[in-house]
Amino acid sequence: MPLQPRGFRHALNRSTLRPGERQLEVQGLHLAFGKVAALAGVSFTVYQSEILAIIGPNGAGKTSLLNSISGLYRPQRGSIRFYNDGETYELTRRKPHEIAQLGIARSFQNIELFRHMTVLDNLMAGAHVHMKSGLLPSLIYWGPAQQEQIHFREFVEDIIDLLEIEAIRYKKVGTLSYGLQKRVELGRALAMKPAILLLDEPMAGMNTEEKEDMARFILDVNEEHGVTVVLIEHDMGVVMDISDRIVVLSFGRKIAEGTPEEIRQNPEVRRAYLGE
Amino acid sequence: MISGTFHTSYRSDMALRRTWIERLRLGLFIAFIVLFPFVVRKPYPIFLMNQIGIATIGAIGLNILVGYTGQISLGQGAFMAVGAYTAGILTARMGVPWWLTIPIAALVTAAVGALFGIPSLRMKGLYLAIATLAAQEIILWVVTHWDAVTGGVDALVVPPPMLFGQPVNTDFRFYWVIWPLVGLTALLTANLFRTHYGRAFIAIRDQDIAAEVMGINVFAYKLLAFGVSSFFVGLAGALIAHYRSIVTWERFTIETSVLYLAMIIIGGLGSISGSLFGAAFMTLLPAFLTNVGRALQGVIPGMDELIPYLQQASFGLVIILFLILEPEGLRKIWQDIKNYFALWPFSY
Ligand SMILES: Nc1ncnc2c1ncn2[C@@H]1O[C@H](COP(=O)(O)OP(=O)(O)O)[C@@H](O)[C@H]1O
Ligand SMILES: [Mg+2]
């Protein structure tokens, strides 16, 4: 286990790699919708315990990239390799639920929570892949099945603590403000005990205070638990502040990659993205 | 939500009944069910209660699929037929003890339900509804044409269930078969929705893509929802077979499917108590209308022939009114009453 979690009774990070080890390798990814090439040969590597930002103008292919990693889109060419437990997993041929079971968790650009469930149940649903009780024991809520639910309730309470959402745990998520829903969606992804966390515009549409909170939570998860974060974000202030490295996409191509400082200096990025 | 209660352990916080008021309410309900046949002592009200009990089991089953998992089904009638015919045939033709045929019929129906759930892999909403309508018609066609086994369009007569040399299917005695099974069905279903199975069902209903990305094998869980739902629907069918001692295909047509859908919409989608409310309402309303019709028979001439039409019309009217005025069903009204009294007498 990479880092010692603070205040958590159960490990949050599922990756067995050491910080800095190669964790996710995207190679030559091509994805086209009819004539539109959403991704035109994208390659990059994600390293354990880093925060990698993906930036680029609207329609650059950022969401398509995350959707390809989580198996929702089927790229026509290229590979996505994921490393954990000493194994190599090729993701492009797997179903979304199988990819999730490997520990790849994510949030969505347009919140996709389970609206009619409470915050608590959304987080419990996030821990679905870890619950192993059979149908019959579950129907009678028999000893071990009950123990399992209580065990994960404990775990989920630690996430509720971390995200400071104690006061809303019994609320139906559909009734919550946009900012809180984004926070719950992060919580649901964390409940999966991610090896890697993919966040699609986690701060979009938030006010400054909410953004600061969200940035703090992401840093907490990354620094305290060593969870790798891949995040798409438009707010350049936030991106420069919290990310270790940045990948820049434009029209489905990677036009730059580097530290925030390198990206700031890169003439092509300034031309294509920062509008110069 | 009842406020003013603080839970010190997750176990008690995760209990089905979390406050003393909730436990009291459940206790009163069970006491009512237990005392009812002794207090009324007339067969007709007990007969009605038995109808409600069987309908409740069927409605909970359908609600698991439609209300909780969001998979619309018009196959309810046919799935009940599978349960009823399986139980009836096993007893009438093969001499299997009646009590043993009940779980067997439920399991057989679960398998048939899961099989007819396969189209849910590709279809949603109205398209799935049409596919289940096909299931309804196929199953009923088999029932009415497989003469050698089902008896075809003729009624299948089932020998009365016996226990200690006594027939069990009097209204009073069968009450004690039906209502414990209602309790069991409700308990198992409530338990299911405290675990990852139930949450997966609801997740699929609310956001199936997010469910998949959370690691839920959506197709497998949809089939499971069809299976678990049909298990209880088959149980209801088996009870009908042994209670009425006769199984006829007319009881299981598309009309039954629609009636049960109305039941859970009026009672409350995705709710166990709602299933009970809906079952009670849809059983008592026609009984009430029939009685009103009889009472008016002398007053208004020709009332006799009008009764069936009035029943149909009032049914439709009630469903429309509910959809407009209280889309969340009787359960929501009950919720409002509970909330009112939770704070009473300090309500403001
Ligand atoms: N499901 C889809 N069907 C058709 N075209 C799509 C789909 N998803 C994305 N695209 C197209 O792919 C391109 C990249 O979109 P997207 O990945 O959403 O960009 P970003 O997230 O960077 O704004 C756009 O031209 C978009 O219209
Ligand atoms: Mg996007």
XYZ file of C-alpha atoms and ligand atoms in Angstrom:
652
model
C 0.000 0.000 0.000
C 1.468 3.320 -1.040
C 0.591 5.786 1.699
C -0.860 5.571 5.169
C -4.428 6.849 5.168
C -5.471 9.317 7.824
C -8.555 8.619 9.907
C -9.690 5.807 7.626
C -10.523 2.415 9.049
C -10.232 0.734 5.650
C -7.832 1.397 2.803
C -9.218 3.751 0.167
C -6.592 3.138 -2.493
C -6.712 -0.172 -4.325
C -3.508 0.184 -6.323
C -0.541 -1.932 -5.296
C 1.986 0.121 -7.265
C 4.596 2.393 -5.715
C 4.342 6.122 -6.368
C 5.843 7.015 -9.737
C 5.347 3.573 -11.301
C 3.655 3.383 -14.679
C -0.048 2.769 -14.055
C -2.033 3.506 -17.227
C -0.640 3.548 -20.725
C -2.679 4.946 -23.610
C -1.167 4.232 -27.014
C -2.206 5.425 -30.460
C -5.874 5.756 -29.592
C -8.173 6.381 -32.557
C -11.882 6.945 -32.114
C -14.171 8.223 -34.847
C -17.896 8.892 -34.947
C -18.696 8.631 -38.626
C -16.460 11.241 -40.195
C -15.693 13.027 -36.926
C -12.396 11.904 -35.419
C -12.845 12.440 -31.689
C -9.414 10.947 -30.993
C -6.745 10.828 -33.660
C -3.829 8.857 -32.268
C -3.512 9.918 -28.646
C -0.729 8.474 -26.481
C 0.295 9.258 -22.928
C 1.141 7.551 -19.655
C -0.271 8.019 -16.159
C 2.006 7.368 -13.192
C 0.948 6.111 -9.769
C -0.086 8.817 -7.286
C 0.140 11.780 -9.645
C -2.534 14.295 -10.523
C -2.710 14.499 -14.298
C -4.859 17.215 -15.855
C -6.284 16.906 -19.345
C -7.090 20.255 -20.894
C -8.194 21.461 -24.279
C -10.971 23.437 -25.933
C -14.544 22.127 -26.152
C -14.837 19.207 -28.521
C -11.128 18.376 -28.222
C -11.941 14.788 -27.260
C -11.330 14.905 -23.506
C -14.591 13.221 -22.498
C -14.224 10.729 -25.353
C -10.836 9.806 -23.921
C -12.259 9.093 -20.456
C -15.173 7.217 -22.020
C -12.712 5.052 -23.912
C -10.774 4.297 -20.745
C -13.941 3.303 -18.879
C -15.159 1.174 -21.767
C -18.180 3.255 -22.775
C -16.665 4.019 -26.171
C -14.880 1.455 -28.353
C -11.809 2.991 -29.993
C -11.145 1.674 -33.518
C -7.406 1.506 -32.955
C -4.875 1.765 -30.184
C -4.489 0.260 -26.745
C -5.089 1.197 -23.138
C -3.037 -0.825 -20.691
C -3.646 -0.766 -16.972
C -1.183 -2.110 -14.385
C -2.041 -3.440 -10.926
C -1.288 -6.462 -8.740
C 1.669 -7.284 -10.969
C -0.699 -7.827 -13.903
C -1.264 -5.984 -17.161
C -4.863 -5.481 -18.252
C -5.827 -4.424 -21.777
C -8.920 -2.257 -21.324
C -10.065 -1.693 -24.904
C -11.663 -5.125 -25.106
C -13.395 -5.084 -21.740
C -16.916 -4.145 -20.722
C -17.444 -1.060 -18.529
C -18.418 -3.069 -15.458
C -15.314 -5.248 -15.806
C -13.126 -2.153 -16.049
C -14.797 -0.755 -12.936
C -14.106 -3.999 -11.127
C -10.398 -3.473 -11.826
C -10.555 -0.270 -9.778
C -11.057 2.424 -12.388
C -13.560 4.870 -10.920
C -14.974 8.017 -12.439
C -17.362 10.922 -12.319
C -19.248 12.452 -15.248
C -19.323 15.850 -16.888
C -23.118 15.999 -16.505
C -23.820 14.561 -13.083
C -25.025 10.968 -13.380
C -26.025 10.133 -9.830
C -28.791 7.756 -8.774
C -31.271 10.581 -8.237
C -33.878 8.863 -6.119
C -31.417 7.280 -3.733
C -30.100 8.968 -0.635
C -26.531 10.237 -0.502
C -25.712 7.268 1.713
C -27.171 4.746 -0.738
C -25.353 6.370 -3.652
C -22.081 5.858 -1.812
C -23.046 2.306 -0.815
C -23.863 1.642 -4.473
C -20.379 2.921 -5.284
C -18.956 0.113 -3.167
C -21.003 -2.456 -5.113
C -18.026 -4.273 -6.624
C -16.738 -5.182 -3.158
C -19.948 -6.746 -1.894
C -19.860 -10.483 -2.342
C -22.824 -11.904 -0.400
C -25.043 -14.249 -2.378
C -28.680 -13.677 -3.246
C -30.116 -16.055 -0.663
C -28.155 -14.715 2.340
C -29.045 -11.196 1.173
C -32.766 -12.005 0.974
C -32.718 -13.186 4.588
C -30.143 -10.543 5.582
C -28.311 -13.437 7.166
C -25.269 -12.923 9.495
C -22.394 -12.457 7.041
C -24.596 -10.534 4.579
C -25.566 -8.125 7.348
C -21.955 -7.888 8.562
C -20.876 -7.002 5.056
C -23.376 -4.152 4.836
C -22.309 -2.797 8.230
C -18.644 -3.080 7.265
C -19.166 -0.979 4.143
C -21.370 1.457 6.015
C -18.351 2.122 8.226
C -16.138 2.618 5.192
C -18.651 4.906 3.500
C -18.955 6.971 6.697
C -15.229 7.701 6.447
C -15.817 9.090 2.963
C -18.762 11.124 4.252
C -16.395 12.543 6.885
C -13.707 13.316 4.353
C -16.128 15.139 2.039
C -17.926 16.904 4.909
C -21.384 15.736 3.857
C -22.554 14.389 7.230
C -25.546 16.705 7.293
C -26.997 15.453 4.020
C -26.391 11.732 4.240
C -30.099 10.837 4.367
C -31.118 13.339 1.679
C -32.214 12.210 -1.769
C -29.502 13.429 -4.131
C -32.047 14.819 -6.579
C -32.919 17.486 -4.008
C -29.322 18.703 -3.516
C -27.609 21.722 -5.010
C -25.409 21.268 -8.055
C -22.217 21.743 -6.066
C -23.201 19.163 -3.465
C -24.200 16.685 -6.157
C -20.731 16.997 -7.686
C -19.302 16.280 -4.258
C -21.503 13.214 -3.814
C -20.439 11.972 -7.220
C -16.816 12.180 -6.121
C -17.822 10.263 -2.993
C -19.499 7.537 -5.014
C -16.348 7.098 -7.093
C -14.228 6.962 -3.929
C -16.505 4.299 -2.458
C -15.279 2.031 -5.224
C -11.827 2.084 -3.542
C -10.282 3.326 -6.750
C -6.891 2.417 -8.070
C -7.279 5.408 -10.358
C -9.826 8.197 -10.296
C -11.104 9.798 -13.523
C -12.901 13.104 -12.972
C -14.671 14.860 -15.840
C -14.916 18.578 -15.021
C -15.495 18.121 -11.281
C -15.628 21.890 -10.717
C -17.625 23.046 -13.714
C -20.423 25.415 -12.792
C -19.239 25.923 -9.229
C -18.588 29.178 -7.409
C -15.107 30.001 -6.116
C -15.726 28.651 -2.641
C -17.131 25.364 -3.915
C -14.180 25.044 -6.279
C -11.743 25.544 -3.422
C -13.505 22.853 -1.401
C -13.451 20.440 -4.317
C -9.764 21.123 -4.991
C -9.022 20.462 -1.326
C -10.889 17.131 -1.396
C -9.070 16.009 -4.528
C -5.730 16.948 -2.982
C -6.696 15.133 0.235
C -7.508 11.950 -1.626
C -4.310 12.208 -3.614
C -1.907 13.223 -0.856
C -3.336 11.299 2.092
C -4.294 8.143 0.234
C -2.019 8.243 -2.784
C -4.889 7.792 -5.240
C -3.948 8.658 -8.813
C -6.205 11.352 -10.285
C -6.838 12.069 -13.955
C -8.925 15.188 -14.229
C -10.467 17.241 -16.989
C -10.814 20.884 -16.000
C -11.293 24.217 -17.708
C -10.342 26.534 -14.854
C -6.644 27.118 -15.608
C -6.016 28.561 -12.155
C -7.106 25.311 -10.526
C -5.289 23.178 -13.086
C -1.981 25.008 -12.607
C -2.414 24.818 -8.830
C -3.172 21.186 -8.233
C -1.825 19.123 -11.109
C 1.596 17.509 -11.319
C 1.454 17.150 -15.077
C -0.803 18.321 -17.884
C -1.800 16.777 -21.216
C -3.206 19.189 -23.800
C -5.653 17.937 -26.442
C -6.839 19.797 -29.496
C -9.005 18.306 -32.272
C -8.363 14.811 -31.004
C -4.571 15.166 -30.918
C -2.157 15.618 -28.067
C -0.408 18.889 -28.757
C 1.599 19.111 -25.544
C 2.443 17.366 -22.311
C 4.437 18.527 -19.314
C 4.503 20.235 -15.959
C 2.239 23.246 -15.417
C 5.245 25.539 -15.945
C 6.204 23.856 -19.237
C 2.622 24.059 -20.462
C 2.446 27.731 -19.565
C 5.541 28.380 -21.664
C 4.574 26.162 -24.606
C 3.999 28.358 -27.680
C 1.692 25.884 -29.417
C -0.549 25.651 -26.355
C -0.648 29.414 -26.079
C -1.702 29.592 -29.699
C -4.230 26.754 -29.726
C -5.720 26.990 -26.316
C -4.851 30.037 -24.332
C -5.965 32.104 -27.306
C -2.836 33.930 -28.408
C -38.191 10.855 8.357
C -38.765 10.874 12.061
C -36.504 13.338 13.746
C -35.300 13.446 17.315
C -33.729 9.985 17.162
C -30.012 9.524 17.451
C -28.485 6.250 16.410
C -25.401 5.112 18.187
C -24.558 2.121 16.040
C -24.705 1.519 12.304
C -26.573 -1.696 12.997
C -29.530 0.054 14.572
C -29.304 2.855 12.028
C -29.570 0.263 9.272
C -32.530 -1.584 10.811
C -35.754 -1.871 8.832
C -37.746 -0.174 11.566
C -35.580 2.516 13.079
C -37.838 4.170 15.618
C -40.296 2.967 18.250
C -43.136 4.619 16.349
C -42.332 2.588 13.256
C -42.118 -0.587 15.305
C -45.405 0.206 17.010
C -47.099 0.798 13.676
C -45.848 -2.535 12.352
C -46.951 -4.267 15.560
C -50.442 -2.820 15.233
C -50.644 -3.920 11.619
C -49.607 -7.479 12.454
C -52.102 -7.545 15.344
C -54.817 -6.413 12.937
C -53.956 -9.174 10.457
C -53.878 -11.827 13.183
C -57.129 -10.748 14.852
C -59.103 -9.922 11.714
C -60.558 -13.386 10.889
C -61.497 -13.984 14.532
C -63.249 -10.648 14.873
C -65.206 -10.552 11.604
C -65.942 -14.303 11.464
C -67.833 -13.960 8.170
C -66.443 -15.677 5.084
C -66.872 -12.771 2.649
C -64.553 -10.243 4.365
C -62.003 -13.005 4.917
C -62.315 -13.952 1.246
C -61.609 -10.322 0.329
C -58.596 -10.245 2.649
C -57.272 -13.389 0.980
C -57.662 -11.729 -2.406
C -55.771 -8.722 -1.108
C -53.023 -10.925 0.293
C -52.467 -12.779 -2.978
C -52.616 -9.517 -4.942
C -50.075 -7.979 -2.544
C -47.582 -10.766 -3.216
C -48.104 -10.353 -6.957
C -47.857 -6.582 -6.723
C -44.632 -6.681 -4.696
C -43.233 -9.006 -7.343
C -44.197 -6.658 -10.164
C -42.956 -3.648 -8.209
C -39.490 -5.202 -7.881
C -39.277 -5.242 -11.656
C -41.160 -2.094 -12.646
C -40.994 0.217 -9.641
C -37.532 -0.597 -8.347
C -35.656 -1.681 -11.474
C -37.511 0.443 -14.027
C -38.234 -2.422 -16.445
C -41.825 -2.098 -17.633
C -43.595 -5.430 -17.886
C -46.912 -6.351 -19.442
C -46.285 -10.037 -18.782
C -47.589 -10.157 -15.208
C -50.728 -12.136 -16.105
C -48.770 -14.770 -17.999
C -46.166 -15.134 -15.255
C -48.959 -15.661 -12.738
C -50.358 -18.283 -15.115
C -47.003 -20.081 -15.101
C -47.123 -20.217 -11.296
C -50.768 -21.280 -11.160
C -50.515 -23.944 -13.874
C -47.235 -25.332 -12.536
C -48.686 -25.723 -9.054
C -52.010 -27.020 -10.383
C -50.506 -29.534 -12.813
C -47.994 -30.845 -10.280
C -50.763 -31.577 -7.802
C -53.570 -32.594 -10.159
C -51.573 -34.731 -12.586
C -48.524 -35.860 -10.642
C -49.755 -35.952 -7.075
C -47.061 -33.683 -5.684
C -48.115 -32.392 -2.207
C -49.711 -28.954 -2.571
C -47.328 -27.202 -0.136
C -44.341 -28.488 -2.072
C -45.738 -27.243 -5.385
C -45.779 -23.658 -4.111
C -41.978 -23.136 -3.926
C -41.496 -25.253 -7.053
C -43.997 -23.112 -8.978
C -42.267 -19.935 -7.762
C -38.877 -21.225 -8.928
C -40.214 -22.342 -12.306
C -41.810 -18.923 -12.802
C -38.523 -17.253 -11.817
C -36.738 -19.200 -14.562
C -39.422 -18.403 -17.147
C -39.381 -14.733 -16.101
C -35.600 -14.508 -16.446
C -35.842 -16.115 -19.885
C -38.382 -13.560 -21.060
C -36.216 -10.837 -19.541
C -33.521 -11.394 -22.149
C -34.913 -8.712 -24.527
C -34.167 -6.159 -21.766
C -30.536 -6.421 -22.869
C -31.375 -4.307 -25.909
C -34.744 -2.756 -25.158
C -35.959 -0.120 -22.790
C -39.217 1.590 -21.896
C -42.027 1.117 -24.365
C -40.034 -1.256 -26.558
C -39.473 -3.542 -23.600
C -43.164 -3.248 -22.719
C -44.013 -4.535 -26.199
C -41.519 -7.384 -25.820
C -43.109 -8.420 -22.521
C -46.498 -8.160 -24.198
C -45.184 -10.739 -26.655
C -44.180 -12.904 -23.688
C -47.699 -12.538 -22.311
C -49.273 -13.687 -25.565
C -46.792 -16.512 -26.212
C -47.209 -17.980 -22.733
C -50.976 -17.721 -22.830
C -51.025 -19.272 -26.286
C -49.014 -22.227 -24.979
C -51.350 -22.548 -21.997
C -54.476 -22.623 -24.161
C -53.030 -24.937 -26.826
C -50.976 -27.476 -24.892
C -54.096 -29.486 -24.124
C -52.356 -32.630 -22.936
C -50.682 -30.816 -20.044
C -52.693 -27.711 -19.228
C -56.099 -28.883 -20.317
C -56.182 -26.165 -22.963
C -59.063 -23.747 -22.738
C -60.850 -26.000 -20.258
C -60.452 -25.353 -16.568
C -57.805 -27.330 -14.724
C -59.344 -28.767 -11.580
C -56.930 -29.019 -8.661
C -57.696 -31.371 -5.760
C -58.191 -29.391 -2.546
C -55.076 -28.975 -0.407
C -55.252 -31.278 2.614
C -53.621 -31.099 6.012
C -54.286 -33.701 8.733
C -57.144 -35.053 6.644
C -58.847 -31.653 6.452
C -59.160 -29.382 3.385
C -57.126 -26.222 3.882
C -58.756 -24.029 1.284
C -61.684 -22.676 3.246
C -61.486 -18.890 3.462
C -60.557 -18.983 7.137
C -57.907 -21.694 6.869
C -56.238 -20.480 3.698
C -55.948 -17.039 5.315
C -53.227 -18.615 7.477
C -51.405 -19.830 4.392
C -51.636 -16.553 2.496
C -50.847 -13.912 5.090
C -47.672 -15.449 6.533
C -46.462 -15.639 2.918
C -47.362 -11.961 2.448
C -45.233 -11.209 5.520
C -42.382 -13.339 4.218
C -42.523 -11.735 0.769
C -42.452 -8.246 2.290
C -39.582 -9.139 4.621
C -37.426 -10.754 1.932
C -38.027 -7.831 -0.404
C -37.225 -5.262 2.282
C -34.012 -7.149 3.031
C -33.065 -7.304 -0.612
C -33.201 -3.522 -0.819
C -30.839 -3.126 2.129
C -28.119 -4.932 0.194
C -26.131 -4.432 -2.999
C -28.696 -6.432 -4.998
C -31.503 -3.983 -4.358
C -29.248 -0.963 -4.762
C -28.081 -2.333 -8.102
C -31.724 -2.652 -9.220
C -32.478 0.961 -8.268
C -29.212 2.151 -9.799
C -30.216 0.562 -13.114
C -33.577 2.319 -12.944
C -32.075 5.730 -12.122
C -28.995 5.780 -14.358
C -28.060 2.594 -16.151
C -24.827 3.892 -17.696
C -23.529 5.130 -14.357
C -24.564 1.770 -12.874
C -22.447 -0.045 -15.445
C -19.485 2.253 -14.772
C -19.868 1.616 -11.029
C -19.166 -2.047 -11.785
C -22.739 -3.327 -11.905
C -23.241 -5.958 -14.598
C -26.438 -4.320 -15.787
C -27.653 -7.159 -17.988
C -27.104 -9.816 -15.324
C -28.905 -7.706 -12.741
C -31.811 -7.034 -15.096
C -32.256 -10.770 -15.603
C -32.001 -11.228 -11.853
C -34.704 -8.602 -11.358
C -36.928 -10.471 -13.807
C -36.181 -13.700 -11.935
C -36.759 -12.413 -8.404
C -39.869 -10.522 -9.488
C -41.305 -13.559 -11.249
C -40.551 -15.733 -8.234
C -43.063 -13.786 -6.168
C -45.499 -13.453 -9.070
C -45.364 -17.230 -9.479
C -45.950 -17.620 -5.760
C -49.117 -15.550 -6.078
C -50.201 -17.702 -9.030
C -49.608 -20.925 -7.088
C -51.698 -19.613 -4.194
C -54.568 -18.851 -6.573
C -54.428 -22.431 -7.903
C -54.699 -24.024 -4.482
C -57.109 -21.517 -2.978
C -59.637 -21.637 -5.814
C -59.000 -25.319 -6.697
C -59.450 -24.370 -10.298
C -57.131 -22.778 -12.835
C -58.483 -21.102 -15.959
C -56.571 -19.093 -18.516
C -59.114 -16.228 -18.423
C -57.727 -15.091 -15.084
C -54.306 -14.424 -16.558
C -54.889 -12.342 -19.652
C -53.410 -8.963 -20.565
C -56.184 -7.409 -18.460
C -54.561 -8.907 -15.372
C -51.214 -7.476 -16.420
C -52.729 -4.015 -16.783
C -54.636 -4.356 -13.505
C -51.417 -5.110 -11.636
C -49.624 -2.210 -13.286
C -52.477 0.042 -12.156
C -52.163 -1.455 -8.686
C -48.530 -0.481 -8.245
C -48.983 2.920 -9.868
C -51.886 3.753 -7.576
C -50.213 2.197 -4.540
C -46.763 3.619 -5.169
C -43.937 2.547 -7.461
C -40.862 1.208 -5.725
C -42.577 0.673 -2.404
C -43.593 -2.416 -0.449
C -46.332 -0.731 1.563
C -47.470 0.888 -1.679
C -47.900 -2.582 -3.177
C -50.175 -3.492 -0.275
C -52.168 -0.252 -0.574
C -52.591 -0.743 -4.310
C -53.621 -4.377 -3.906
C -56.165 -3.480 -1.241
C -57.523 -0.578 -3.238
C -57.889 -2.479 -6.491
C -59.524 -5.438 -4.719
C -61.911 -3.412 -2.596
C -62.951 -0.874 -5.226
C -64.711 -3.386 -7.527
C -66.222 -5.163 -4.532
C -67.513 -1.825 -3.303
C -68.864 -0.858 -6.722
C -70.638 -4.203 -7.057
C -72.298 -3.744 -3.688
C -73.335 -0.193 -4.476
C -74.759 -1.459 -7.762
C -76.751 -4.163 -5.982
C -78.117 -1.665 -3.498
C -79.247 0.605 -6.318
C -80.762 -2.253 -8.263
C -84.237 -1.672 -6.918
C -83.945 2.082 -7.193
C -82.612 2.444 -10.708
C -83.925 -0.077 -13.249
C -81.399 -1.794 -15.498
C -78.622 -1.238 -12.969
C -77.647 -4.895 -13.202
C -76.370 -4.666 -16.741
C -74.652 -1.363 -16.086
C -72.472 -2.599 -13.228
C -69.635 -4.069 -15.319
C -69.409 -0.886 -17.411
C -69.502 1.329 -14.350
C -66.702 -0.735 -12.838
C -64.526 -0.349 -15.912
C -65.234 3.362 -16.139
C -64.538 4.018 -12.461
C -61.312 2.020 -12.685
C -60.113 4.147 -15.540
C -61.219 7.314 -13.832
C -59.450 6.444 -10.595
C -56.203 5.658 -12.384
C -56.340 8.914 -14.333
C -57.102 10.902 -11.189
C -54.155 9.345 -9.398
C -51.794 10.044 -12.260
C -52.870 13.675 -12.259
C -53.319 14.398 -8.555
C -50.891 12.107 -6.777
C -48.420 10.488 -9.191
C -46.526 8.993 -6.280
C -49.566 7.004 -5.239
C -51.275 6.068 -1.994
C -47.891 5.517 -0.396
C -47.191 9.256 -0.698
C -50.484 10.091 0.997
C -49.624 7.652 3.774
C -46.170 9.252 4.032
C -47.743 12.686 4.446
C -50.047 11.399 7.168
C -47.107 9.813 8.984
C -45.033 12.967 8.737
C -47.936 14.985 10.089
C -48.292 12.754 13.120
C -44.564 12.391 13.646
C -44.448 15.970 14.856
C -47.925 16.011 16.330
C -49.006 17.674 18.577
C -46.237 20.148 17.818
C -46.919 20.310 14.123
C -46.469 23.616 12.412
N -21.495 9.769 -28.558
C -21.041 10.569 -29.570
N -21.579 10.507 -30.808
C -21.130 11.299 -31.797
N -20.130 12.182 -31.661
C -19.547 12.299 -30.463
C -19.975 11.495 -29.334
N -19.213 11.828 -28.270
C -18.374 12.788 -28.685
N -18.562 13.070 -29.997
C -17.810 14.044 -30.793
O -16.448 13.854 -30.513
C -15.796 15.108 -30.402
C -15.147 15.213 -29.030
O -16.139 15.359 -28.036
P -15.833 15.301 -26.485
O -14.989 14.136 -26.212
O -17.112 15.400 -25.757
O -14.983 16.642 -26.264
P -14.612 17.435 -24.929
O -14.976 16.603 -23.749
O -13.156 17.683 -25.054
O -15.379 18.716 -24.973
C -16.830 16.177 -30.656
O -16.760 16.555 -32.015
C -18.123 15.464 -30.372
O -19.165 16.018 -31.146
Mg -16.289 16.959 -22.173
